[in-house]
Amino acid sequence: MAKIQIINGPNLNMLGVREPSVYGSRTFDDYLAELRQHYPEVQIDYYQSNHEGDLVDCIQSCGFDADGIVLNAGAYTHTSVALCDALRSVSAPAVEVHISNVHTREDFRHHSYISAACRGVICGFGLDSYRLAIEALLAAQ
Ligand code: DQA
């Protein structure tokens, strides 16, 4: 059974409430249940934290065991060398995901510290960005 680890960073626990015009009005738990139904043959593990070091710990602990990591690092995308280094430290391929199209937003969202450590990047497709990332990881297996 393929094992995919989804990791959400800061403020992504607020999906459904947070800026619905940007991120939609659905909670991640609701979406995750649908995603798991869509991939009954895949073990989809989920972790969310608002703390950078906890995200590093999660990458380190799943990164040799999972077949792929789907990472939405939220605002840490644009600031975190530590997450870049963590991704480079493990063997599992990662896909960077964003719900919004960060390139149509403020300039500070245009740069990512983690893209270079990822297999690819998917952004701008709403929550469906996560499914697209799983598809890409399964296709690359
Ligand atoms: C985000 C985009 C980031 O710029 C922002 O800080 C987030 C969410 C997205 O999914 O669109 O928290 O990663």
XYZ file of C-alpha atoms and ligand atoms in Angstrom:
154
model
C 0.000 0.000 0.000
C 1.452 3.377 -0.992
C 1.929 5.765 1.890
C 1.555 9.528 1.360
C 2.175 12.063 4.120
C 0.309 15.369 3.834
C 1.837 18.158 5.908
C 0.112 21.494 6.409
C 1.884 24.459 7.943
C 0.744 27.550 9.818
C -2.817 28.802 9.659
C -3.959 25.911 7.488
C -5.887 24.613 10.507
C -8.073 27.668 9.861
C -9.299 26.520 6.436
C -13.027 27.053 6.155
C -12.828 30.149 8.341
C -9.721 31.905 7.080
C -10.116 34.292 4.095
C -12.740 32.176 2.314
C -12.436 34.320 -0.822
C -8.840 33.084 -1.155
C -8.914 29.608 0.415
C -12.561 28.546 0.077
C -15.078 27.692 2.753
C -14.326 24.010 3.261
C -12.470 22.614 6.259
C -9.420 20.471 5.592
C -10.872 17.593 7.629
C -13.890 17.534 5.336
C -11.687 17.549 2.236
C -9.339 14.913 3.708
C -12.220 12.468 4.223
C -13.106 12.826 0.523
C -9.475 12.411 -0.496
C -9.158 9.185 1.515
C -12.340 7.842 -0.103
C -10.934 8.712 -3.518
C -7.741 6.720 -2.823
C -8.814 3.650 -0.823
C -5.577 1.934 -1.883
C -3.364 4.696 -0.485
C -2.561 5.305 3.169
C -2.872 9.072 3.536
C -1.401 10.352 6.790
C -2.022 13.924 7.844
C -0.138 16.343 10.078
C -0.636 20.059 10.703
C 1.363 22.436 12.850
C 1.758 26.152 13.250
C 5.372 25.659 14.410
C 8.340 25.463 12.061
C 10.380 23.023 14.169
C 7.425 20.640 14.461
C 7.179 20.606 10.663
C 10.906 19.799 10.457
C 10.374 16.961 12.989
C 7.487 15.588 10.921
C 9.546 15.623 7.698
C 12.405 13.847 9.474
C 10.170 11.201 11.005
C 8.148 10.329 7.873
C 10.766 11.111 5.237
C 12.353 7.649 4.981
C 9.121 5.734 5.336
C 6.542 7.554 3.206
C 6.422 7.092 -0.561
C 5.829 10.799 -0.930
C 5.270 14.014 0.968
C 2.685 16.639 0.023
C 3.754 19.828 1.766
C 1.828 23.062 2.049
C 4.205 25.005 4.262
C 1.937 28.075 4.282
C 3.874 31.252 5.049
C 7.012 29.230 5.931
C 7.279 28.540 2.198
C 8.546 32.076 1.799
C 10.886 32.156 4.799
C 12.150 28.734 5.834
C 15.642 27.491 5.020
C 15.076 24.859 7.747
C 12.218 23.238 5.825
C 14.299 23.241 2.643
C 17.147 21.510 4.499
C 14.747 19.011 6.097
C 13.340 18.015 2.698
C 16.878 17.603 1.361
C 17.748 15.382 4.336
C 15.210 12.655 3.579
C 14.637 10.216 0.730
C 10.894 10.634 0.103
C 10.055 12.865 -2.859
C 8.015 15.938 -1.958
C 5.527 18.044 -3.849
C 5.053 21.650 -2.754
C 1.402 22.622 -2.771
C -0.510 25.871 -2.496
C -4.251 26.311 -2.528
C -4.032 29.792 -4.021
C -1.978 30.833 -7.034
C 0.782 32.531 -5.095
C 2.135 34.116 -8.282
C -0.961 36.279 -8.682
C -0.617 37.556 -5.104
C 1.809 39.805 -3.192
C 5.454 39.829 -4.328
C 6.629 38.241 -1.064
C 4.661 35.096 -1.978
C 6.471 34.714 -5.309
C 9.615 33.240 -3.806
C 9.740 29.786 -2.250
C 12.625 28.437 -0.188
C 11.346 24.906 -0.563
C 10.636 24.502 -4.310
C 14.245 23.618 -5.086
C 14.072 20.716 -2.626
C 10.839 19.379 -4.121
C 10.102 17.132 -7.059
C 7.532 19.660 -8.285
C 5.134 22.414 -7.345
C 1.347 22.625 -7.721
C -0.498 25.809 -6.903
C -3.705 27.623 -7.662
C -6.215 24.788 -7.950
C -7.855 25.258 -4.581
C -7.964 22.162 -2.365
C -7.747 20.055 -5.520
C -4.038 20.992 -5.549
C -3.537 18.240 -2.920
C -5.169 15.564 -5.105
C -3.090 16.672 -8.074
C 0.048 16.366 -5.949
C -0.905 12.818 -4.887
C -1.563 11.916 -8.535
C 1.885 13.201 -9.453
C 3.582 11.248 -6.653
C 1.744 8.013 -7.504
C 2.540 8.420 -11.217
C 6.222 8.930 -10.415
C 6.480 5.752 -8.298
C -0.617 29.170 0.891
C -0.005 30.440 0.290
C 0.938 31.097 1.270
O 1.484 32.269 0.694
C 0.189 31.487 2.535
O 1.069 32.041 3.481
C -0.574 30.349 3.117
C -1.301 29.447 2.214
C -1.667 28.521 -0.045
O -1.998 27.362 0.187
O -2.160 29.161 -0.972
O -0.681 30.202 4.320
O 0.424 28.227 1.080
